[in-house]
Amino acid sequence: MSGCDRVNAISPAPPASDASRDRGGPAQPLLIARDLRKHFKVQGGGGAFVRAVDGVSFTLFKGETLGIVGESGCGKSTLARLLLHLLRPDSGELVFDGDTVAEMRGISVNALRRQVQMVFQDSYSSLNPRMPVRDTVAFGPFVHGKGKAAARDIARSILSRVGLDPDLFGPRYPHELSGGQKQRVNIARALAIEPRMVILDEAVSALDKSVEAQVLNLLRKLKADFNLTYLFISHDLNVVRYISDRVLVMYLGAVVELGPVDEIFSRPLHPYTRALLGSRPSMNPEQRIEEPPITGDPPSPIDPPSGCRFRTRCPFAEPVCEARVPEPGAWTDRASHVAACHIQVPGSGHSQAVAAATGGNA
Amino acid sequence: MAHTAILDHSPTQAGEQSAPALKVRGYWASVVYRLRYDPVTLFFGAIVLLIVLAAIFAPLLAPFDPYRESIIGRLKPFGWRNHLLGTDELGRDLLSRLLYGGRVSLLMGVVPVFIATIVGGSLGIVGGFAGKSVNTAIMRTMDVFYAFPSVLLAVAISGAMGGGITNGMIALSLVFTPAMCRVAETATAQVKSLDFVEAARATGAGTFTILRYHILGNVLGPVFIYASTLVSVGILLASGLSFLGLGVRPPTADWGLMLSTLRQSIYVNPVICALPGAAIFITSICFNLVSDGLRAAMDVRM
């Protein structure tokens, strides 16, 4: 894998163990999710289910940052928990670096958790209030069989890597830290067991803008230092644009669009993505948004609309959208740009469907 | 894009962490620190300590044998023939009996609470953490005990098993266990749903590791506070049992029993009859106030 991985080239200190853990080589995606589903039973709902995640498939390539955006309640956080098996998927398949997860002849959930870590949104409740910061960070290595002293040494070095002086901050309790400092501790905790992939679930959303910028830059630096792959979940489009290589747009538990970040922001294919981008406040008061880009609330995930989920709010909805579920085109590599919309499928029956020549893929 | 330009600045962490090195205390050290500045708790804590010491060293402190009766010296007033607090209905020295009685009362207040904390606390933590059917099984069983008023339950159990200190303590333990279990269960279920437990699971920690390092420390506080309030209830209930003749047997010195036997003499020497009651009252209110102070010192927004 000589220099194929562009992150390796700029990494000042790649962890020694990384090469040995890279089983599939640079071409093998780090994580493949196939048709993940998670339905929650509604309490007292007479057998009704909330379709929180309803058939999500995507591929996470090594060394990239995949941003996941969508409205509140579209299943972003549930998806994150499915990927770590904190919630057990109802159906679907996870493939981590060529190995299926939690299946025969695959790797165990514990082996997955050695390599994938998560940073939670709520920096306060994700730290144990009765545990000094250094013990929180040392907990991961300790669980994975390092001695207490060795685990503390790791915690010291990781704390300094995230910009916290271990002597000053190590013995402190979470309530003695600011929001940004707490989130740095959470990042340190995630990195302490040397994962290859980090899921950042709204990791900077609760921070002040200035602190958010610092933490984002820290995340960028750590990604290079530790040779990481990020799955970055956020509702903040500007932040996603800043940090992501590719973007996945979710609506009501399903993928509506997936593509490189510049493509998504400059040439969105799906009407929902366009509405989402149009909802950003303009930086220029002369160009303020006059019309709402989208109206209404998302339909209930208990009983999503037939066919295309977005058709109830879509300005281009036609009978075909009600009749058939649009499938996102097949993606092949990092440059693929696909959308689950009948307009993007030639011959779908939609009056505005694109001609066959251009196809759905960019 | 302007926003991106701001983000592109190199990370400046100076503003975020230039705070001077503040003194870092552990949790229990900070509790002790706050208690030191709470005169009410300190005062009543000192009284509790005095009562406990007096009970422990009763054989050394008691001026007379608490069981030596005297036909002539019955129900005598304060100071009669060196009997500092007078004598009871059989002519026994009241001060000595109060000192010895404290031993039984404190024992019956503390031991059942301790047993209930261990048993109920662990059941509650298991139920709260396991959830689902395990939790239902444990908590519904506890609810059966809740169906009876606590005094009635204590009376019924010690009535069925017969009197005596041991049976009384068993009865009180059974009364306290469901309440303790419920407190531990609630606290555990609350902590369990917080992100740091999920984060610990995500690092690959097993159930016992999570329980030991993440749940226990956060549950012990509320459990400990609740236990300290139960001590005074325990003393009261134990006295009640003795008063009804279900606790210790005569002639053992016990505050509740003394209250019961002196009751008949209330028209002869009311002040002396009130003394065991006063001992019960002072002890339980001191325990209550101390546990209030503890709760305040431990209940920190963290």
PDB file of N, CA, C and O in Angstrom, chain A residues 81 86 110 113 117 120 122 124-131 139 142-144 148 163 168-169 171-173 175 180-181 184 189 213-214 217 238 242, chain B residues 1 3-4 7-9 12-13 16-17 19 21-22 24-27 194-196 198-205 209 213-214 217-218 298 301-302:
ATOM      1  N   ARG A  81     -25.546   4.402  15.687  1.00  0.00           N
ATOM      2  CA  ARG A  81     -25.561   3.360  16.713  1.00  0.00           C
ATOM      3  C   ARG A  81     -25.635   1.962  16.099  1.00  0.00           C
ATOM      4  O   ARG A  81     -25.142   0.996  16.669  1.00  0.00           O
ATOM      5  N   LEU A  86     -24.349  -0.722  18.791  1.00  0.00           N
ATOM      6  CA  LEU A  86     -24.932  -0.313  20.071  1.00  0.00           C
ATOM      7  C   LEU A  86     -26.423  -0.598  20.019  1.00  0.00           C
ATOM      8  O   LEU A  86     -27.067  -0.838  21.033  1.00  0.00           O
ATOM      9  N   ASN A 110     -17.073  -7.039  19.327  1.00  0.00           N
ATOM     10  CA  ASN A 110     -15.981  -6.478  20.124  1.00  0.00           C
ATOM     11  C   ASN A 110     -14.782  -6.117  19.263  1.00  0.00           C
ATOM     12  O   ASN A 110     -14.133  -5.094  19.469  1.00  0.00           O
ATOM     13  N   ARG A 113     -15.526  -2.941  17.661  1.00  0.00           N
ATOM     14  CA  ARG A 113     -15.425  -1.791  18.560  1.00  0.00           C
ATOM     15  C   ARG A 113     -13.987  -1.443  18.901  1.00  0.00           C
ATOM     16  O   ARG A 113     -13.712  -0.389  19.443  1.00  0.00           O
ATOM     17  N   GLN A 117     -14.756   3.863  16.825  1.00  0.00           N
ATOM     18  CA  GLN A 117     -15.149   4.557  18.046  1.00  0.00           C
ATOM     19  C   GLN A 117     -16.109   5.679  17.713  1.00  0.00           C
ATOM     20  O   GLN A 117     -16.285   6.040  16.555  1.00  0.00           O
ATOM     21  N   PHE A 120     -19.912  11.429  20.995  1.00  0.00           N
ATOM     22  CA  PHE A 120     -21.322  11.757  21.101  1.00  0.00           C
ATOM     23  C   PHE A 120     -21.539  13.263  21.080  1.00  0.00           C
ATOM     24  O   PHE A 120     -20.635  14.047  21.337  1.00  0.00           O
ATOM     25  N   ASP A 122     -23.651  15.107  23.102  1.00  0.00           N
ATOM     26  CA  ASP A 122     -23.747  15.750  24.404  1.00  0.00           C
ATOM     27  C   ASP A 122     -22.454  15.510  25.170  1.00  0.00           C
ATOM     28  O   ASP A 122     -22.260  14.472  25.784  1.00  0.00           O
ATOM     29  N   TYR A 124     -21.491  16.637  27.820  1.00  0.00           N
ATOM     30  CA  TYR A 124     -21.660  16.547  29.269  1.00  0.00           C
ATOM     31  C   TYR A 124     -22.065  15.141  29.686  1.00  0.00           C
ATOM     32  O   TYR A 124     -21.408  14.516  30.514  1.00  0.00           O
ATOM     33  N   SER A 125     -23.136  14.635  29.097  1.00  0.00           N
ATOM     34  CA  SER A 125     -23.622  13.330  29.572  1.00  0.00           C
ATOM     35  C   SER A 125     -22.772  12.183  29.026  1.00  0.00           C
ATOM     36  O   SER A 125     -22.929  11.049  29.454  1.00  0.00           O
ATOM     37  N   SER A 126     -21.863  12.468  28.103  1.00  0.00           N
ATOM     38  CA  SER A 126     -21.027  11.373  27.621  1.00  0.00           C
ATOM     39  C   SER A 126     -19.746  11.234  28.434  1.00  0.00           C
ATOM     40  O   SER A 126     -18.874  10.454  28.082  1.00  0.00           O
ATOM     41  N   LEU A 127     -19.634  12.007  29.516  1.00  0.00           N
ATOM     42  CA  LEU A 127     -18.510  11.816  30.442  1.00  0.00           C
ATOM     43  C   LEU A 127     -19.063  11.449  31.805  1.00  0.00           C
ATOM     44  O   LEU A 127     -20.016  12.056  32.278  1.00  0.00           O
ATOM     45  N   ASN A 128     -18.443  10.457  32.432  1.00  0.00           N
ATOM     46  CA  ASN A 128     -18.868  10.031  33.762  1.00  0.00           C
ATOM     47  C   ASN A 128     -18.540  11.126  34.772  1.00  0.00           C
ATOM     48  O   ASN A 128     -17.376  11.463  34.961  1.00  0.00           O
ATOM     49  N   PRO A 129     -19.575  11.713  35.434  1.00  0.00           N
ATOM     50  CA  PRO A 129     -19.317  12.849  36.333  1.00  0.00           C
ATOM     51  C   PRO A 129     -18.463  12.482  37.544  1.00  0.00           C
ATOM     52  O   PRO A 129     -17.894  13.362  38.180  1.00  0.00           O
ATOM     53  N   ARG A 130     -18.366  11.199  37.867  1.00  0.00           N
ATOM     54  CA  ARG A 130     -17.619  10.792  39.051  1.00  0.00           C
ATOM     55  C   ARG A 130     -16.237  10.280  38.702  1.00  0.00           C
ATOM     56  O   ARG A 130     -15.601   9.628  39.522  1.00  0.00           O
ATOM     57  N   MET A 131     -15.810  10.503  37.466  1.00  0.00           N
ATOM     58  CA  MET A 131     -14.533   9.956  37.058  1.00  0.00           C
ATOM     59  C   MET A 131     -13.624  11.080  36.579  1.00  0.00           C
ATOM     60  O   MET A 131     -14.039  11.892  35.757  1.00  0.00           O
ATOM     61  N   PHE A 139      -9.868   4.490  30.315  1.00  0.00           N
ATOM     62  CA  PHE A 139     -10.788   3.366  30.470  1.00  0.00           C
ATOM     63  C   PHE A 139     -10.730   2.401  29.285  1.00  0.00           C
ATOM     64  O   PHE A 139     -10.697   1.183  29.469  1.00  0.00           O
ATOM     65  N   PHE A 142      -7.633   0.312  29.236  1.00  0.00           N
ATOM     66  CA  PHE A 142      -7.719  -0.574  30.400  1.00  0.00           C
ATOM     67  C   PHE A 142      -8.637  -1.760  30.085  1.00  0.00           C
ATOM     68  O   PHE A 142      -8.306  -2.914  30.366  1.00  0.00           O
ATOM     69  N   VAL A 143      -9.791  -1.467  29.468  1.00  0.00           N
ATOM     70  CA  VAL A 143     -10.733  -2.525  29.106  1.00  0.00           C
ATOM     71  C   VAL A 143     -10.086  -3.498  28.126  1.00  0.00           C
ATOM     72  O   VAL A 143     -10.326  -4.704  28.166  1.00  0.00           O
ATOM     73  N   HIS A 144      -9.222  -2.948  27.257  1.00  0.00           N
ATOM     74  CA  HIS A 144      -8.604  -3.808  26.258  1.00  0.00           C
ATOM     75  C   HIS A 144      -7.317  -4.446  26.760  1.00  0.00           C
ATOM     76  O   HIS A 144      -6.445  -4.797  25.980  1.00  0.00           O
ATOM     77  N   LYS A 148      -3.174  -0.724  34.490  1.00  0.00           N
ATOM     78  CA  LYS A 148      -3.650   0.604  34.863  1.00  0.00           C
ATOM     79  C   LYS A 148      -2.610   1.680  34.584  1.00  0.00           C
ATOM     80  O   LYS A 148      -2.925   2.769  34.110  1.00  0.00           O
ATOM     81  N   GLY A 163      -4.718  18.612  22.775  1.00  0.00           N
ATOM     82  CA  GLY A 163      -4.531  19.987  23.217  1.00  0.00           C
ATOM     83  C   GLY A 163      -4.900  20.253  24.656  1.00  0.00           C
ATOM     84  O   GLY A 163      -5.230  21.372  25.018  1.00  0.00           O
ATOM     85  N   LEU A 168      -2.570  19.369  34.020  1.00  0.00           N
ATOM     86  CA  LEU A 168      -3.544  20.373  34.430  1.00  0.00           C
ATOM     87  C   LEU A 168      -4.967  19.817  34.375  1.00  0.00           C
ATOM     88  O   LEU A 168      -5.788  20.071  35.251  1.00  0.00           O
ATOM     89  N   PHE A 169      -5.253  19.030  33.331  1.00  0.00           N
ATOM     90  CA  PHE A 169      -6.634  18.608  33.104  1.00  0.00           C
ATOM     91  C   PHE A 169      -6.890  17.159  33.500  1.00  0.00           C
ATOM     92  O   PHE A 169      -8.022  16.799  33.774  1.00  0.00           O
ATOM     93  N   PRO A 171      -6.461  15.313  36.242  1.00  0.00           N
ATOM     94  CA  PRO A 171      -7.154  14.989  37.492  1.00  0.00           C
ATOM     95  C   PRO A 171      -8.511  15.667  37.637  1.00  0.00           C
ATOM     96  O   PRO A 171      -9.192  15.448  38.621  1.00  0.00           O
ATOM     97  N   ARG A 172      -8.909  16.491  36.663  1.00  0.00           N
ATOM     98  CA  ARG A 172     -10.159  17.224  36.839  1.00  0.00           C
ATOM     99  C   ARG A 172     -11.375  16.363  36.557  1.00  0.00           C
ATOM    100  O   ARG A 172     -11.307  15.362  35.859  1.00  0.00           O
ATOM    101  N   TYR A 173     -12.496  16.821  37.094  1.00  0.00           N
ATOM    102  CA  TYR A 173     -13.775  16.175  36.830  1.00  0.00           C
ATOM    103  C   TYR A 173     -14.496  16.940  35.717  1.00  0.00           C
ATOM    104  O   TYR A 173     -14.242  18.128  35.515  1.00  0.00           O
ATOM    105  N   HIS A 175     -17.260  18.423  35.400  1.00  0.00           N
ATOM    106  CA  HIS A 175     -17.932  19.690  35.669  1.00  0.00           C
ATOM    107  C   HIS A 175     -16.949  20.839  35.822  1.00  0.00           C
ATOM    108  O   HIS A 175     -17.357  21.987  35.924  1.00  0.00           O
ATOM    109  N   GLY A 180     -15.958  22.970  25.184  1.00  0.00           N
ATOM    110  CA  GLY A 180     -14.935  22.594  24.213  1.00  0.00           C
ATOM    111  C   GLY A 180     -13.934  21.624  24.807  1.00  0.00           C
ATOM    112  O   GLY A 180     -13.520  20.657  24.163  1.00  0.00           O
ATOM    113  N   GLN A 181     -13.557  21.861  26.065  1.00  0.00           N
ATOM    114  CA  GLN A 181     -12.605  20.969  26.727  1.00  0.00           C
ATOM    115  C   GLN A 181     -13.204  19.584  26.911  1.00  0.00           C
ATOM    116  O   GLN A 181     -12.539  18.564  26.715  1.00  0.00           O
ATOM    117  N   ARG A 184     -13.085  17.783  23.735  1.00  0.00           N
ATOM    118  CA  ARG A 184     -11.724  17.308  23.477  1.00  0.00           C
ATOM    119  C   ARG A 184     -11.460  16.021  24.256  1.00  0.00           C
ATOM    120  O   ARG A 184     -10.818  15.094  23.755  1.00  0.00           O
ATOM    121  N   ARG A 189     -10.916  10.185  24.431  1.00  0.00           N
ATOM    122  CA  ARG A 189     -11.420   8.883  24.862  1.00  0.00           C
ATOM    123  C   ARG A 189     -11.621   7.958  23.662  1.00  0.00           C
ATOM    124  O   ARG A 189     -11.267   6.784  23.688  1.00  0.00           O
ATOM    125  N   ALA A 213     -14.929  25.811  15.650  1.00  0.00           N
ATOM    126  CA  ALA A 213     -13.876  25.913  14.638  1.00  0.00           C
ATOM    127  C   ALA A 213     -12.591  25.274  15.142  1.00  0.00           C
ATOM    128  O   ALA A 213     -11.922  24.540  14.416  1.00  0.00           O
ATOM    129  N   GLN A 214     -12.245  25.528  16.415  1.00  0.00           N
ATOM    130  CA  GLN A 214     -11.025  24.926  16.978  1.00  0.00           C
ATOM    131  C   GLN A 214     -11.119  23.410  16.974  1.00  0.00           C
ATOM    132  O   GLN A 214     -10.172  22.717  16.615  1.00  0.00           O
ATOM    133  N   ASN A 217     -10.809  21.928  13.481  1.00  0.00           N
ATOM    134  CA  ASN A 217      -9.422  21.904  13.026  1.00  0.00           C
ATOM    135  C   ASN A 217      -8.629  20.817  13.741  1.00  0.00           C
ATOM    136  O   ASN A 217      -7.778  20.164  13.142  1.00  0.00           O
ATOM    137  N   ASN A 238     -22.798  23.866   6.681  1.00  0.00           N
ATOM    138  CA  ASN A 238     -21.511  24.537   6.496  1.00  0.00           C
ATOM    139  C   ASN A 238     -20.376  23.715   7.092  1.00  0.00           C
ATOM    140  O   ASN A 238     -19.298  23.601   6.517  1.00  0.00           O
ATOM    141  N   TYR A 242     -17.272  21.884   5.197  1.00  0.00           N
ATOM    142  CA  TYR A 242     -15.888  22.176   5.553  1.00  0.00           C
ATOM    143  C   TYR A 242     -15.065  20.907   5.751  1.00  0.00           C
ATOM    144  O   TYR A 242     -13.920  20.822   5.313  1.00  0.00           O
TER     145      TYR A 242
ATOM    146  N   MET B   1     -15.593  31.521   0.828  1.00  0.00           N
ATOM    147  CA  MET B   1     -16.670  31.590   1.815  1.00  0.00           C
ATOM    148  C   MET B   1     -16.127  32.086   3.155  1.00  0.00           C
ATOM    149  O   MET B   1     -15.137  31.585   3.676  1.00  0.00           O
ATOM    150  N   HIS B   3     -17.134  31.928   6.175  1.00  0.00           N
ATOM    151  CA  HIS B   3     -17.169  30.998   7.289  1.00  0.00           C
ATOM    152  C   HIS B   3     -15.936  30.093   7.264  1.00  0.00           C
ATOM    153  O   HIS B   3     -15.279  29.881   8.278  1.00  0.00           O
ATOM    154  N   THR B   4     -15.641  29.617   6.065  1.00  0.00           N
ATOM    155  CA  THR B   4     -14.506  28.716   5.919  1.00  0.00           C
ATOM    156  C   THR B   4     -13.205  29.416   6.277  1.00  0.00           C
ATOM    157  O   THR B   4     -12.322  28.837   6.890  1.00  0.00           O
ATOM    158  N   LEU B   7     -12.613  29.329   9.842  1.00  0.00           N
ATOM    159  CA  LEU B   7     -12.254  27.998  10.301  1.00  0.00           C
ATOM    160  C   LEU B   7     -10.802  27.661   9.970  1.00  0.00           C
ATOM    161  O   LEU B   7     -10.186  26.855  10.631  1.00  0.00           O
ATOM    162  N   ASP B   8     -10.290  28.313   8.918  1.00  0.00           N
ATOM    163  CA  ASP B   8      -8.962  27.929   8.475  1.00  0.00           C
ATOM    164  C   ASP B   8      -7.837  28.412   9.383  1.00  0.00           C
ATOM    165  O   ASP B   8      -6.683  28.062   9.192  1.00  0.00           O
ATOM    166  N   HIS B   9      -8.174  29.252  10.346  1.00  0.00           N
ATOM    167  CA  HIS B   9      -7.141  29.663  11.300  1.00  0.00           C
ATOM    168  C   HIS B   9      -6.561  28.448  12.010  1.00  0.00           C
ATOM    169  O   HIS B   9      -7.262  27.493  12.284  1.00  0.00           O
ATOM    170  N   THR B  12      -6.137  27.845  17.947  1.00  0.00           N
ATOM    171  CA  THR B  12      -5.584  28.616  19.061  1.00  0.00           C
ATOM    172  C   THR B  12      -6.311  28.173  20.313  1.00  0.00           C
ATOM    173  O   THR B  12      -7.469  28.493  20.512  1.00  0.00           O
ATOM    174  N   GLN B  13      -5.614  27.421  21.109  1.00  0.00           N
ATOM    175  CA  GLN B  13      -6.279  26.892  22.296  1.00  0.00           C
ATOM    176  C   GLN B  13      -6.013  27.732  23.521  1.00  0.00           C
ATOM    177  O   GLN B  13      -6.481  27.440  24.599  1.00  0.00           O
ATOM    178  N   GLU B  16      -8.886  28.898  25.469  1.00  0.00           N
ATOM    179  CA  GLU B  16      -9.704  27.869  26.074  1.00  0.00           C
ATOM    180  C   GLU B  16      -9.104  27.299  27.349  1.00  0.00           C
ATOM    181  O   GLU B  16      -9.808  26.746  28.174  1.00  0.00           O
ATOM    182  N   GLN B  17      -7.808  27.381  27.495  1.00  0.00           N
ATOM    183  CA  GLN B  17      -7.236  26.681  28.639  1.00  0.00           C
ATOM    184  C   GLN B  17      -6.112  27.439  29.331  1.00  0.00           C
ATOM    185  O   GLN B  17      -5.200  26.848  29.868  1.00  0.00           O
ATOM    186  N   ALA B  19      -6.574  29.146  31.873  1.00  0.00           N
ATOM    187  CA  ALA B  19      -6.959  29.327  33.269  1.00  0.00           C
ATOM    188  C   ALA B  19      -5.830  28.867  34.194  1.00  0.00           C
ATOM    189  O   ALA B  19      -5.158  27.882  33.913  1.00  0.00           O
ATOM    190  N   ALA B  21      -3.882  27.138  37.218  1.00  0.00           N
ATOM    191  CA  ALA B  21      -4.074  25.804  37.765  1.00  0.00           C
ATOM    192  C   ALA B  21      -4.933  25.893  39.016  1.00  0.00           C
ATOM    193  O   ALA B  21      -4.508  26.426  40.035  1.00  0.00           O
ATOM    194  N   LEU B  22      -6.159  25.404  38.924  1.00  0.00           N
ATOM    195  CA  LEU B  22      -6.992  25.455  40.121  1.00  0.00           C
ATOM    196  C   LEU B  22      -6.812  24.165  40.897  1.00  0.00           C
ATOM    197  O   LEU B  22      -6.440  23.133  40.362  1.00  0.00           O
ATOM    198  N   VAL B  24      -7.455  20.847  42.449  1.00  0.00           N
ATOM    199  CA  VAL B  24      -8.343  19.781  42.035  1.00  0.00           C
ATOM    200  C   VAL B  24      -8.581  18.841  43.211  1.00  0.00           C
ATOM    201  O   VAL B  24      -7.650  18.348  43.827  1.00  0.00           O
ATOM    202  N   ARG B  25      -9.861  18.648  43.513  1.00  0.00           N
ATOM    203  CA  ARG B  25     -10.211  17.749  44.615  1.00  0.00           C
ATOM    204  C   ARG B  25     -10.939  16.547  44.078  1.00  0.00           C
ATOM    205  O   ARG B  25     -11.671  16.651  43.112  1.00  0.00           O
ATOM    206  N   GLY B  26     -10.782  15.434  44.767  1.00  0.00           N
ATOM    207  CA  GLY B  26     -11.598  14.271  44.449  1.00  0.00           C
ATOM    208  C   GLY B  26     -13.011  14.518  44.949  1.00  0.00           C
ATOM    209  O   GLY B  26     -13.278  15.490  45.663  1.00  0.00           O
ATOM    210  N   TYR B  27     -13.933  13.622  44.564  1.00  0.00           N
ATOM    211  CA  TYR B  27     -15.330  13.834  44.919  1.00  0.00           C
ATOM    212  C   TYR B  27     -15.541  13.826  46.428  1.00  0.00           C
ATOM    213  O   TYR B  27     -16.141  14.739  46.995  1.00  0.00           O
ATOM    214  N   LEU B 194     -27.519   7.355  30.271  1.00  0.00           N
ATOM    215  CA  LEU B 194     -26.634   8.458  29.875  1.00  0.00           C
ATOM    216  C   LEU B 194     -25.610   7.983  28.850  1.00  0.00           C
ATOM    217  O   LEU B 194     -25.265   6.806  28.784  1.00  0.00           O
ATOM    218  N   ASP B 195     -25.125   8.956  28.082  1.00  0.00           N
ATOM    219  CA  ASP B 195     -24.245   8.611  26.963  1.00  0.00           C
ATOM    220  C   ASP B 195     -22.944   7.953  27.410  1.00  0.00           C
ATOM    221  O   ASP B 195     -22.376   7.157  26.677  1.00  0.00           O
ATOM    222  N   PHE B 196     -22.452   8.289  28.609  1.00  0.00           N
ATOM    223  CA  PHE B 196     -21.133   7.750  28.954  1.00  0.00           C
ATOM    224  C   PHE B 196     -21.173   6.240  29.162  1.00  0.00           C
ATOM    225  O   PHE B 196     -20.164   5.568  28.962  1.00  0.00           O
ATOM    226  N   GLU B 198     -23.112   4.317  27.291  1.00  0.00           N
ATOM    227  CA  GLU B 198     -23.084   3.842  25.909  1.00  0.00           C
ATOM    228  C   GLU B 198     -21.664   3.955  25.345  1.00  0.00           C
ATOM    229  O   GLU B 198     -21.195   3.076  24.620  1.00  0.00           O
ATOM    230  N   ALA B 199     -20.995   5.040  25.706  1.00  0.00           N
ATOM    231  CA  ALA B 199     -19.616   5.215  25.244  1.00  0.00           C
ATOM    232  C   ALA B 199     -18.726   4.104  25.796  1.00  0.00           C
ATOM    233  O   ALA B 199     -17.849   3.589  25.100  1.00  0.00           O
ATOM    234  N   ALA B 200     -18.969   3.725  27.042  1.00  0.00           N
ATOM    235  CA  ALA B 200     -18.178   2.646  27.640  1.00  0.00           C
ATOM    236  C   ALA B 200     -18.464   1.332  26.927  1.00  0.00           C
ATOM    237  O   ALA B 200     -17.561   0.533  26.681  1.00  0.00           O
ATOM    238  N   ARG B 201     -19.734   1.123  26.572  1.00  0.00           N
ATOM    239  CA  ARG B 201     -20.059  -0.082  25.803  1.00  0.00           C
ATOM    240  C   ARG B 201     -19.366  -0.044  24.454  1.00  0.00           C
ATOM    241  O   ARG B 201     -18.915  -1.064  23.948  1.00  0.00           O
ATOM    242  N   ALA B 202     -19.316   1.151  23.872  1.00  0.00           N
ATOM    243  CA  ALA B 202     -18.699   1.280  22.550  1.00  0.00           C
ATOM    244  C   ALA B 202     -17.200   1.011  22.589  1.00  0.00           C
ATOM    245  O   ALA B 202     -16.614   0.633  21.590  1.00  0.00           O
ATOM    246  N   THR B 203     -16.561   1.202  23.762  1.00  0.00           N
ATOM    247  CA  THR B 203     -15.147   0.860  23.843  1.00  0.00           C
ATOM    248  C   THR B 203     -14.972  -0.643  24.020  1.00  0.00           C
ATOM    249  O   THR B 203     -13.854  -1.122  24.057  1.00  0.00           O
ATOM    250  N   GLY B 204     -16.063  -1.370  24.147  1.00  0.00           N
ATOM    251  CA  GLY B 204     -15.969  -2.820  24.239  1.00  0.00           C
ATOM    252  C   GLY B 204     -15.968  -3.336  25.663  1.00  0.00           C
ATOM    253  O   GLY B 204     -15.617  -4.487  25.894  1.00  0.00           O
ATOM    254  N   ALA B 205     -16.345  -2.513  26.636  1.00  0.00           N
ATOM    255  CA  ALA B 205     -16.349  -2.950  28.024  1.00  0.00           C
ATOM    256  C   ALA B 205     -17.510  -3.895  28.283  1.00  0.00           C
ATOM    257  O   ALA B 205     -18.596  -3.715  27.742  1.00  0.00           O
ATOM    258  N   THR B 209     -17.652  -4.723  34.047  1.00  0.00           N
ATOM    259  CA  THR B 209     -16.730  -3.592  34.055  1.00  0.00           C
ATOM    260  C   THR B 209     -17.505  -2.279  34.076  1.00  0.00           C
ATOM    261  O   THR B 209     -17.167  -1.354  34.816  1.00  0.00           O
ATOM    262  N   TYR B 213     -17.197   0.343  37.172  1.00  0.00           N
ATOM    263  CA  TYR B 213     -16.494   1.614  37.015  1.00  0.00           C
ATOM    264  C   TYR B 213     -17.412   2.782  36.692  1.00  0.00           C
ATOM    265  O   TYR B 213     -17.059   3.923  36.914  1.00  0.00           O
ATOM    266  N   HIS B 214     -18.575   2.515  36.100  1.00  0.00           N
ATOM    267  CA  HIS B 214     -19.400   3.642  35.666  1.00  0.00           C
ATOM    268  C   HIS B 214     -20.729   3.756  36.399  1.00  0.00           C
ATOM    269  O   HIS B 214     -21.218   4.853  36.622  1.00  0.00           O
ATOM    270  N   GLY B 217     -20.322   4.074  41.092  1.00  0.00           N
ATOM    271  CA  GLY B 217     -19.942   5.363  41.649  1.00  0.00           C
ATOM    272  C   GLY B 217     -21.059   6.384  41.590  1.00  0.00           C
ATOM    273  O   GLY B 217     -21.173   7.254  42.463  1.00  0.00           O
ATOM    274  N   ASN B 218     -21.909   6.281  40.570  1.00  0.00           N
ATOM    275  CA  ASN B 218     -22.984   7.253  40.417  1.00  0.00           C
ATOM    276  C   ASN B 218     -24.244   6.862  41.172  1.00  0.00           C
ATOM    277  O   ASN B 218     -25.129   7.685  41.352  1.00  0.00           O
ATOM    278  N   MET B 298     -23.457  16.284  49.211  1.00  0.00           N
ATOM    279  CA  MET B 298     -23.161  15.321  48.145  1.00  0.00           C
ATOM    280  C   MET B 298     -23.882  15.639  46.857  1.00  0.00           C
ATOM    281  O   MET B 298     -23.496  15.198  45.790  1.00  0.00           O
ATOM    282  N   ARG B 301     -24.139  19.761  41.567  1.00  0.00           N
ATOM    283  CA  ARG B 301     -24.336  19.787  40.113  1.00  0.00           C
ATOM    284  C   ARG B 301     -23.006  19.450  39.475  1.00  0.00           C
ATOM    285  O   ARG B 301     -22.065  20.221  39.534  1.00  0.00           O
ATOM    286  N   MET B 302     -22.925  18.283  38.919  1.00  0.00           N
ATOM    287  CA  MET B 302     -21.632  17.897  38.337  1.00  0.00           C
ATOM    288  C   MET B 302     -21.753  17.741  36.844  1.00  0.00           C
ATOM    289  O   MET B 302     -22.792  17.576  36.316  1.00  0.00           O
TER     290      MET B 302
END
